[in-house]
Short mmCIF file of C-alpha atoms in Angstrom, two decimals:
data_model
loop_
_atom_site.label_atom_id
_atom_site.label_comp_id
_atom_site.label_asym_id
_atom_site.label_seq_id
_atom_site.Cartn_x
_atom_site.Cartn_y
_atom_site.Cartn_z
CA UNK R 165 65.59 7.58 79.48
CA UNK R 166 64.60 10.90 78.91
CA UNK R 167 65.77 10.63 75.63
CA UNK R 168 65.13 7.61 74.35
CA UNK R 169 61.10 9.07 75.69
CA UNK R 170 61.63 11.86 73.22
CA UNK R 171 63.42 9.94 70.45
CA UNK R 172 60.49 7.92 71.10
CA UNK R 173 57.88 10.24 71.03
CA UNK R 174 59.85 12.02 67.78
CA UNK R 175 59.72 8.80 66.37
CA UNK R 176 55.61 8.42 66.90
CA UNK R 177 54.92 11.75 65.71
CA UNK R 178 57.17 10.99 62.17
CA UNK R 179 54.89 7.54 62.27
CA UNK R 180 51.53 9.53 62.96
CA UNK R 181 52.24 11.82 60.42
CA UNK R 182 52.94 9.07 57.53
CA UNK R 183 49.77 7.76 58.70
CA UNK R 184 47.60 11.32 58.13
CA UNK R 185 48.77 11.00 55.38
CA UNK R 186 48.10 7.81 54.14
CA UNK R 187 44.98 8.14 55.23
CA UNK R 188 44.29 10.84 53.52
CA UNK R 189 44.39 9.06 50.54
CA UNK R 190 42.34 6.04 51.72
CA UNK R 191 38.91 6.19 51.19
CA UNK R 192 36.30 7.42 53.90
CA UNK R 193 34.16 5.03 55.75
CA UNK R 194 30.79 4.27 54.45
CA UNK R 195 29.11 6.42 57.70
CA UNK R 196 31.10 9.69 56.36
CA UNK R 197 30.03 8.68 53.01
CA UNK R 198 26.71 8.41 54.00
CA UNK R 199 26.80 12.09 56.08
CA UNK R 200 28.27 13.49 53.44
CA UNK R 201 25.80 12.78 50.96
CA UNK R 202 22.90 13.43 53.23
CA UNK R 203 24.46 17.08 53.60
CA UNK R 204 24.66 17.92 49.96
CA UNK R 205 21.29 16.62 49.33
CA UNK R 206 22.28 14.38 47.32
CA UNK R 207 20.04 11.16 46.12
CA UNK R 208 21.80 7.78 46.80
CA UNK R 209 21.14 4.96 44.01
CA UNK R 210 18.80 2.69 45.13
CA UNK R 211 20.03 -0.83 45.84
CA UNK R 212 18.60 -3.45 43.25
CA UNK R 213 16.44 -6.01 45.21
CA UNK R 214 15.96 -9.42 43.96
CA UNK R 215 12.76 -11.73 45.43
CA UNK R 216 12.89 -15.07 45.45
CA UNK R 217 9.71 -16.91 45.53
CA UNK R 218 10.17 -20.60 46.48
CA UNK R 219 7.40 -23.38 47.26
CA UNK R 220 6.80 -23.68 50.28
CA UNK R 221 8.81 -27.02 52.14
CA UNK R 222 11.16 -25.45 49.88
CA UNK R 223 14.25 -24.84 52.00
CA UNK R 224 17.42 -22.43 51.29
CA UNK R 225 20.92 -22.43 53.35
CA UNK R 226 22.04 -18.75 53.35
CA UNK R 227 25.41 -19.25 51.42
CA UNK R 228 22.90 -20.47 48.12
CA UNK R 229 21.59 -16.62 48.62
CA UNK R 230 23.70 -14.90 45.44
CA UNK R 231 23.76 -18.18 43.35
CA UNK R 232 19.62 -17.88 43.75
CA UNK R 233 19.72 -14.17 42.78
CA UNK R 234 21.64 -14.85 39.67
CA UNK R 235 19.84 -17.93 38.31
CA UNK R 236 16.87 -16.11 39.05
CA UNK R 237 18.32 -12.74 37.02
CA UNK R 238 18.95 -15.19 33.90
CA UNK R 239 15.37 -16.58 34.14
CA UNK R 240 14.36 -12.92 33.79
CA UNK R 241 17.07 -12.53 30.72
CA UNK R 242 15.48 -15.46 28.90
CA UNK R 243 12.84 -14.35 26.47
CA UNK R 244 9.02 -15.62 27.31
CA UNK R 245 8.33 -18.82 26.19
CA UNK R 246 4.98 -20.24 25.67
CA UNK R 247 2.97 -22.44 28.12
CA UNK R 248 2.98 -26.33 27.32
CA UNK R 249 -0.34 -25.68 27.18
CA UNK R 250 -0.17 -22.80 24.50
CA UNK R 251 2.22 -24.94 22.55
CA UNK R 252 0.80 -27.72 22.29
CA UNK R 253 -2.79 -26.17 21.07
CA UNK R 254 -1.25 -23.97 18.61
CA UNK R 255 0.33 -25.87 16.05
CA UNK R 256 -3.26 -28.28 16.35
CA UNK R 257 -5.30 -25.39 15.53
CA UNK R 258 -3.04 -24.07 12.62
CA UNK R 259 -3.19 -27.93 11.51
CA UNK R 260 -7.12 -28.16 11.54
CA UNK R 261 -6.89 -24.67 9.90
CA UNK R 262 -4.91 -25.59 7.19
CA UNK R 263 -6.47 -29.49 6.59
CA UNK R 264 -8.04 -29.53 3.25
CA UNK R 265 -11.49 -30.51 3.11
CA UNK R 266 -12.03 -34.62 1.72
CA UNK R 267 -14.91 -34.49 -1.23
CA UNK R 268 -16.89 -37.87 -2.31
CA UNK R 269 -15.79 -38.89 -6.22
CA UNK R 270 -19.69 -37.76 -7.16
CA UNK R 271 -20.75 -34.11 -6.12
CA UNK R 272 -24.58 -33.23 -4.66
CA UNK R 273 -25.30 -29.53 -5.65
CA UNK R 274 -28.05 -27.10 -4.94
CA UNK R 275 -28.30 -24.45 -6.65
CA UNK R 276 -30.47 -21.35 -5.56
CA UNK R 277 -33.25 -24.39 -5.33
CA UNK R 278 -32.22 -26.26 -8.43
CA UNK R 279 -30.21 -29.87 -8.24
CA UNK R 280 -27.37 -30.85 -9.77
CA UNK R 281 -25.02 -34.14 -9.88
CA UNK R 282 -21.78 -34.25 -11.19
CA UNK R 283 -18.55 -35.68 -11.01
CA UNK R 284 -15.47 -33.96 -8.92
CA UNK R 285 -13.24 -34.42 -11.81
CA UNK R 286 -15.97 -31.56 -13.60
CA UNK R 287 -15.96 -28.75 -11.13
CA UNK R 288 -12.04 -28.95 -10.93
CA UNK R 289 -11.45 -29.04 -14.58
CA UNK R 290 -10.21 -25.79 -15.19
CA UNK R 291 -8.08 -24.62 -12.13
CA UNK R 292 -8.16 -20.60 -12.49
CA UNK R 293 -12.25 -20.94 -11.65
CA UNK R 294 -14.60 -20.45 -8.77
CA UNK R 295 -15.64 -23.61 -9.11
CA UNK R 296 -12.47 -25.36 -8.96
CA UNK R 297 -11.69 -23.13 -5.74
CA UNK R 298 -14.93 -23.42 -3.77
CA UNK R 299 -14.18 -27.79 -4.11
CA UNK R 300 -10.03 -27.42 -3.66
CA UNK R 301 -10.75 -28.20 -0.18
CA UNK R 302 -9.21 -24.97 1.14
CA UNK R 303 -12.96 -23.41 1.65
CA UNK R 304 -15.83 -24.04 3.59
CA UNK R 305 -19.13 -24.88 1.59
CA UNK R 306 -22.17 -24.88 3.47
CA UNK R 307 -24.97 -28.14 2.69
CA UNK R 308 -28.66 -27.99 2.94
CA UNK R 309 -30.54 -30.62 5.21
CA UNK R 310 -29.86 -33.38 2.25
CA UNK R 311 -26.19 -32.71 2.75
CA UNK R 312 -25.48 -31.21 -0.75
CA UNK R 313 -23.00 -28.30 -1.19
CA UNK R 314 -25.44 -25.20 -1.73
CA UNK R 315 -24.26 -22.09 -4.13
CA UNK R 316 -26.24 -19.37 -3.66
CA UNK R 317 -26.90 -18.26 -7.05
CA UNK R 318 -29.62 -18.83 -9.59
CA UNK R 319 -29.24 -22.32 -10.94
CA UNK R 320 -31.42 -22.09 -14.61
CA UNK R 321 -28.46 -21.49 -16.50
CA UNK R 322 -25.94 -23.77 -14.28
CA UNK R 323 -26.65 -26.53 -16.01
CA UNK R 324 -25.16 -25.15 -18.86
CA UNK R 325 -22.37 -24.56 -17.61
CA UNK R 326 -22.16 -28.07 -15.91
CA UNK R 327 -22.01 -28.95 -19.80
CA UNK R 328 -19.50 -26.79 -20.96
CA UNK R 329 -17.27 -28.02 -18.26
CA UNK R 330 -17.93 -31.37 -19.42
CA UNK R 331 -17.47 -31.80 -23.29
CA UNK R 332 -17.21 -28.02 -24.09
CA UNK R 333 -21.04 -27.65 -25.30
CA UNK R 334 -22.25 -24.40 -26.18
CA UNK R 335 -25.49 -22.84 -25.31
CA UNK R 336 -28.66 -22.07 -27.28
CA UNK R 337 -28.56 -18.43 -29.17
CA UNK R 338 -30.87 -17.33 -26.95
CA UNK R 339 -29.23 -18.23 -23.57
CA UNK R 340 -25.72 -16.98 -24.67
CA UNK R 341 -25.96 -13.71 -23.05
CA UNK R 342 -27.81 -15.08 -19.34
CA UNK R 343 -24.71 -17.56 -19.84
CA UNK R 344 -22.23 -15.30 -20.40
CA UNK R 345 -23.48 -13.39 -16.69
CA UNK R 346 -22.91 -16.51 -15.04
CA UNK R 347 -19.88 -17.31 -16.60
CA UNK R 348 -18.56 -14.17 -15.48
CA UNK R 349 -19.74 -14.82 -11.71
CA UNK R 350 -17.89 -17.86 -11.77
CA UNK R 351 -14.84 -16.75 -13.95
CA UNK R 352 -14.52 -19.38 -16.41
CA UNK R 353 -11.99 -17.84 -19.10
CA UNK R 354 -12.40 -20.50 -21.50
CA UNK R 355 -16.39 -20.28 -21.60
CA UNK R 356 -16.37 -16.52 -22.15
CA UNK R 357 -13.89 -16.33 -24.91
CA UNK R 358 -15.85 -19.36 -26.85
CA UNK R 359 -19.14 -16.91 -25.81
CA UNK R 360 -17.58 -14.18 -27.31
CA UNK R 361 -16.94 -15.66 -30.59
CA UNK R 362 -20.56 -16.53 -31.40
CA UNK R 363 -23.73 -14.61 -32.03
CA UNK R 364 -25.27 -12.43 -30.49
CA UNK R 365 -21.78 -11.71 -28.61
CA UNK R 366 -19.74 -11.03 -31.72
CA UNK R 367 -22.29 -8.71 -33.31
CA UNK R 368 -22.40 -6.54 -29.58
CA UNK R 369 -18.58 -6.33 -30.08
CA UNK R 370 -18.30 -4.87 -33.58
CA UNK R 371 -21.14 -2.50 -32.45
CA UNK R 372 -19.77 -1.43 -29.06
CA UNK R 373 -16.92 -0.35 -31.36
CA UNK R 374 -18.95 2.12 -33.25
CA UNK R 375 -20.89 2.85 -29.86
CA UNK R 376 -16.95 4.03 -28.38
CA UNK R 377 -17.03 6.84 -31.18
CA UNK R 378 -20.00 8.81 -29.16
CA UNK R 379 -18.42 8.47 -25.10
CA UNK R 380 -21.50 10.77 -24.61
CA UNK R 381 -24.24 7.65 -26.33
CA UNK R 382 -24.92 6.14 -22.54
CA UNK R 383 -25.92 9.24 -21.20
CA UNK R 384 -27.77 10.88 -23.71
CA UNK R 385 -29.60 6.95 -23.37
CA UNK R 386 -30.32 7.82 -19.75
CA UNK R 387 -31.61 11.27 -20.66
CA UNK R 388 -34.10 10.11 -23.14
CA UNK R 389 -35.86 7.63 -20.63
CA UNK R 390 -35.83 10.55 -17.80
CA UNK R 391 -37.05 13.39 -19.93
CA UNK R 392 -39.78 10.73 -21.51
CA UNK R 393 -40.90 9.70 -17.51
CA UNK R 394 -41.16 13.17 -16.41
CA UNK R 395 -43.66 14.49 -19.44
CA UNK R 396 -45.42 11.27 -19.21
CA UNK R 397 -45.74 11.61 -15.54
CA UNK R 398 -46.74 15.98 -16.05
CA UNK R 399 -49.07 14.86 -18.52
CA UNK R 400 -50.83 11.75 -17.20
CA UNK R 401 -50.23 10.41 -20.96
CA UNK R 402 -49.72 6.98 -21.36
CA UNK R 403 -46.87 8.35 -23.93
CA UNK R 404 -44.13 10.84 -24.53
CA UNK R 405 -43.20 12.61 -27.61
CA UNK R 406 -39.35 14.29 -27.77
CA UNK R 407 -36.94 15.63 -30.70
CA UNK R 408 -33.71 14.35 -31.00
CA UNK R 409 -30.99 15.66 -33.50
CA UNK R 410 -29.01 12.59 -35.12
CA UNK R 411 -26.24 13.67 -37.39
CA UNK R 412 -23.00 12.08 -39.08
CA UNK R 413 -21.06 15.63 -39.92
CA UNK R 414 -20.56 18.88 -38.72
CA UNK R 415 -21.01 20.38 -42.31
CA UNK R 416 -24.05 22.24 -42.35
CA UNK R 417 -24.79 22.02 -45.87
CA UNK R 418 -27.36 19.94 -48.21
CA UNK R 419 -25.63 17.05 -49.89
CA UNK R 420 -26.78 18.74 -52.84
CA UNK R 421 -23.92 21.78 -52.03
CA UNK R 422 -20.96 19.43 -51.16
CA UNK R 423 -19.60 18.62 -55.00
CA UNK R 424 -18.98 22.68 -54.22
CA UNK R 425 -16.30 21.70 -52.45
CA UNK R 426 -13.00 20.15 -53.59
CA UNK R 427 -13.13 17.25 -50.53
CA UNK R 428 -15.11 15.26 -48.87
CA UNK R 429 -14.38 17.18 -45.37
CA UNK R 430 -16.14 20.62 -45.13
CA UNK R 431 -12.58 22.42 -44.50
CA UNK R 432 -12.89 25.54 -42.39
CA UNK R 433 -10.82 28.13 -40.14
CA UNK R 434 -11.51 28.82 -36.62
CA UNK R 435 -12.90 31.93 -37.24
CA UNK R 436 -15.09 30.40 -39.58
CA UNK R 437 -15.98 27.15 -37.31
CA UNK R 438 -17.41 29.79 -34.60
CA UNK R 439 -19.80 30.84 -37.07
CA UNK R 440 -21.51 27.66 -37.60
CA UNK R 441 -21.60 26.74 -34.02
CA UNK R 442 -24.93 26.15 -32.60
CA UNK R 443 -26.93 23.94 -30.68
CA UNK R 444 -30.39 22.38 -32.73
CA UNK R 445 -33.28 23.15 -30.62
CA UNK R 446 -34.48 19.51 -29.43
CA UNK R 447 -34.30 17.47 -26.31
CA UNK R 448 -31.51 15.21 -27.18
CA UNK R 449 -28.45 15.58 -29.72
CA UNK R 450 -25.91 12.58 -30.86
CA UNK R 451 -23.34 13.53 -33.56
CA UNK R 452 -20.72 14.11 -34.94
CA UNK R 453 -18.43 10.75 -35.68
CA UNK R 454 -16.93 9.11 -37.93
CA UNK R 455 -17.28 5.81 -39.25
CA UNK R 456 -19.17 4.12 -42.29
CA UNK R 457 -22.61 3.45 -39.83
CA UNK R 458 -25.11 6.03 -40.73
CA UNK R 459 -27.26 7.96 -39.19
CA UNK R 460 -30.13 5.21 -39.36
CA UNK R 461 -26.92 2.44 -37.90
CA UNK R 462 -27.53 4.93 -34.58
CA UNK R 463 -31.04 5.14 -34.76
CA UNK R 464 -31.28 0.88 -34.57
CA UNK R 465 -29.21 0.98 -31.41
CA UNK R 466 -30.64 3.63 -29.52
CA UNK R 467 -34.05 1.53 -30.24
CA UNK R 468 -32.95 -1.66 -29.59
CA UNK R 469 -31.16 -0.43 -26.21
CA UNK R 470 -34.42 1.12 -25.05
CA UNK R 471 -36.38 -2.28 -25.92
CA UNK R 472 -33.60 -4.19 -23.91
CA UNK R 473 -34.93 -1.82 -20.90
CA UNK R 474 -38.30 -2.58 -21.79
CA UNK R 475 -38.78 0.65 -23.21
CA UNK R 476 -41.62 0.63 -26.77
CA UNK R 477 -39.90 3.32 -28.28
CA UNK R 478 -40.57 4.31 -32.10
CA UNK R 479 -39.38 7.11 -34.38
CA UNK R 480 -39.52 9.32 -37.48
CA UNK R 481 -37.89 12.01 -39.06
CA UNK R 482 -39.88 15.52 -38.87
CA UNK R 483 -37.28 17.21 -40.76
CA UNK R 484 -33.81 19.50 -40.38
CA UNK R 485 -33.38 22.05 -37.97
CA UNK R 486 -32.93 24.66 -41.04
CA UNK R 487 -31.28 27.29 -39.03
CA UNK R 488 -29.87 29.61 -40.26
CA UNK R 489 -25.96 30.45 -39.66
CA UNK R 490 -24.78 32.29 -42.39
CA UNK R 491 -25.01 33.90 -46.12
CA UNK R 492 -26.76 31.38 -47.72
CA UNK R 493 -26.07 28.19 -45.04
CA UNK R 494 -28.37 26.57 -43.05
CA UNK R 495 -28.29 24.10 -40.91
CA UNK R 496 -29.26 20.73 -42.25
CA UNK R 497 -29.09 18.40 -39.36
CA UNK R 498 -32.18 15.61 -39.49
CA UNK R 499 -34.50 15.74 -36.48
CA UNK R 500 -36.29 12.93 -35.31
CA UNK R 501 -39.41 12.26 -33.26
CA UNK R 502 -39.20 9.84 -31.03
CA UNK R 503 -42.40 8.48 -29.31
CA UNK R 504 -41.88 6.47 -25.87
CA UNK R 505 -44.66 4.00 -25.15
CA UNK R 506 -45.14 2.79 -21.40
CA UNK R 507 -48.00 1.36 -21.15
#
């Protein structure tokens, strides 16, 4: 008995041992975890908590807990989605947005004050236009208490452009540049180039081209009417008196000296050219270009730009500067005397 005890107990202790060491290997219970964690300070993950929010009368057994967690995880997975409310709104708004505007066959206008009629058909006849925009629908147009469409703009020369638009007519001489503005406001190509190819347009092309040769002509414009002001103003004078040089070429020579010369071109070096620089003593200088228009070609525009201001402006020639430069030259430059009238 005896030794079947300590077979017995030799036999428990071989079975005890196999099972230190099995569970050696087996994982530790979740309150050792737990300790051991808390002794090397050690942060545990936090568990991820799912509410649940149900209606209330709403009932849920306690099995239906995970298969509630997860439909409620997809719901969050799902992107956002618009109220019916939302969607239904939207796509009427973007609709009334994007509804083109319905115009009667016949067209009510007021213009700055000034009536028109007209048919549809008119205003929409060339499509690259203001007009035809402002009555394609896609843009509000405001009415007066009649109910016509009001355009904010002067209307005395819209009625000529009411007739171009309708048989192509042409304005009067005298109304070609006012309709040329408007024309430009509301960008009718067609009406500007058939503008451009009449009088007075032409003529202001070919002499804006001769006007490109001096870059310097608009200022020098500016200083005659500020330097005029100011010795008006100094001398309580109901006029103003200035010199200004106008000159063709650089060569400072009488025309009487150039068949001295083999050219036409007064031909000198650099060293030379230094010598016969110098400024004229007067208010305003334009010069040197060249071109055939004279001297008297640049005298008619600067008085004809200063009467488009308003400006009385008349002028004579007082002489050359006749300074001299060097050996036997002089400089021959015409001044002029320009009186500015302003009252």
């Amino acid at each position: 008995m005896q030794q079947n005890g300590s077979s017995g107990s030799n036999g428990s202790d071989g079975c005890s041992s196999r099972e230190r060491q099995s569970l050696s290997f087996s994982p530790l219970p979740a309150a050792t975890r737990v300790r051991r964690f808390i002794q090397e300070r050690r942060t545990l993950p936090l568990p991820r908590v799912m509410v649940v929010f149900s209606a209330a009368g709403d009932t849920e057994k306690p099995g239906d807990a995970m298969s509630s967690s997860d439909s409620v995880e997809d719901e969050f997975r799902k992107p956002a989605s618009p109220s019916p409310s939302l969607a239904l709104s939207t796509p009427l708004r973007s609709s009334l947005n994007t509804q083109e505007q319905e115009f009667p066959e016949v067209i009510s206008l007021n213009v700055g004050g000034t009536y028109f009629t007209t048919r549809l058909s008119t205003l929409r006849r060339y499509e690259d236009t203001m007009l035809a925009a402002m009555f394609s629908g896609r843009h509000y147009i405001p009415r007066d208490a009649e109910g016509r469409y009001f355009i904010d703009r002067d209307g005395a020369y819209f009625g000529d452009i009411l007739n171009f638009l309708r048989e192509g007519e042409l304005p009067h001489r005298d109304r070609v540049r006012a309709v040329y503005r408007e024309a430009q406001y509301y960008a009718i190509g067609p009406l500007l180039d058939s503008l451009e190819d009449i009088q007075p347009l032409t003529g202001e092309k070919v002499r804006q081209a001769f006007l490109d040769l001096l870059p310097y002509y608009k200022d020098n414009l500016e200083r005659i009417v500020e330097i005029a002001k100011l010795r008006a103003m100094q001398k309580k004078a109901r006029f103003a008196k200035l010199k200004i040089c106008v000159y063709k070429e650089e060569m400072p020579i009488t025309p009487y000296e150039r068949p001295l010369f083999n050219s036409l071109r007064f031909e000198r070096s650099d060293s030379e050219a230094k010598l016969f620089e110098h400024h004229c003593e007067v208010d305003v200088s334009f010069g040197p270009w060249e071109a055939v228009a004279d001297v008297y070609d640049l005298l008619h525009c600067i008085v004809s730009d200063l009467a488009e201001r308003g400006i009385a402006a008349e002028q004579q020639c007082i002489g050359v500067c006749d300074k001299h430069l060097i050996n036997h030259y002089y400089c021959k430059r015409p001044i002029y005397e320009f009186k500015i009238t302003w009252w």
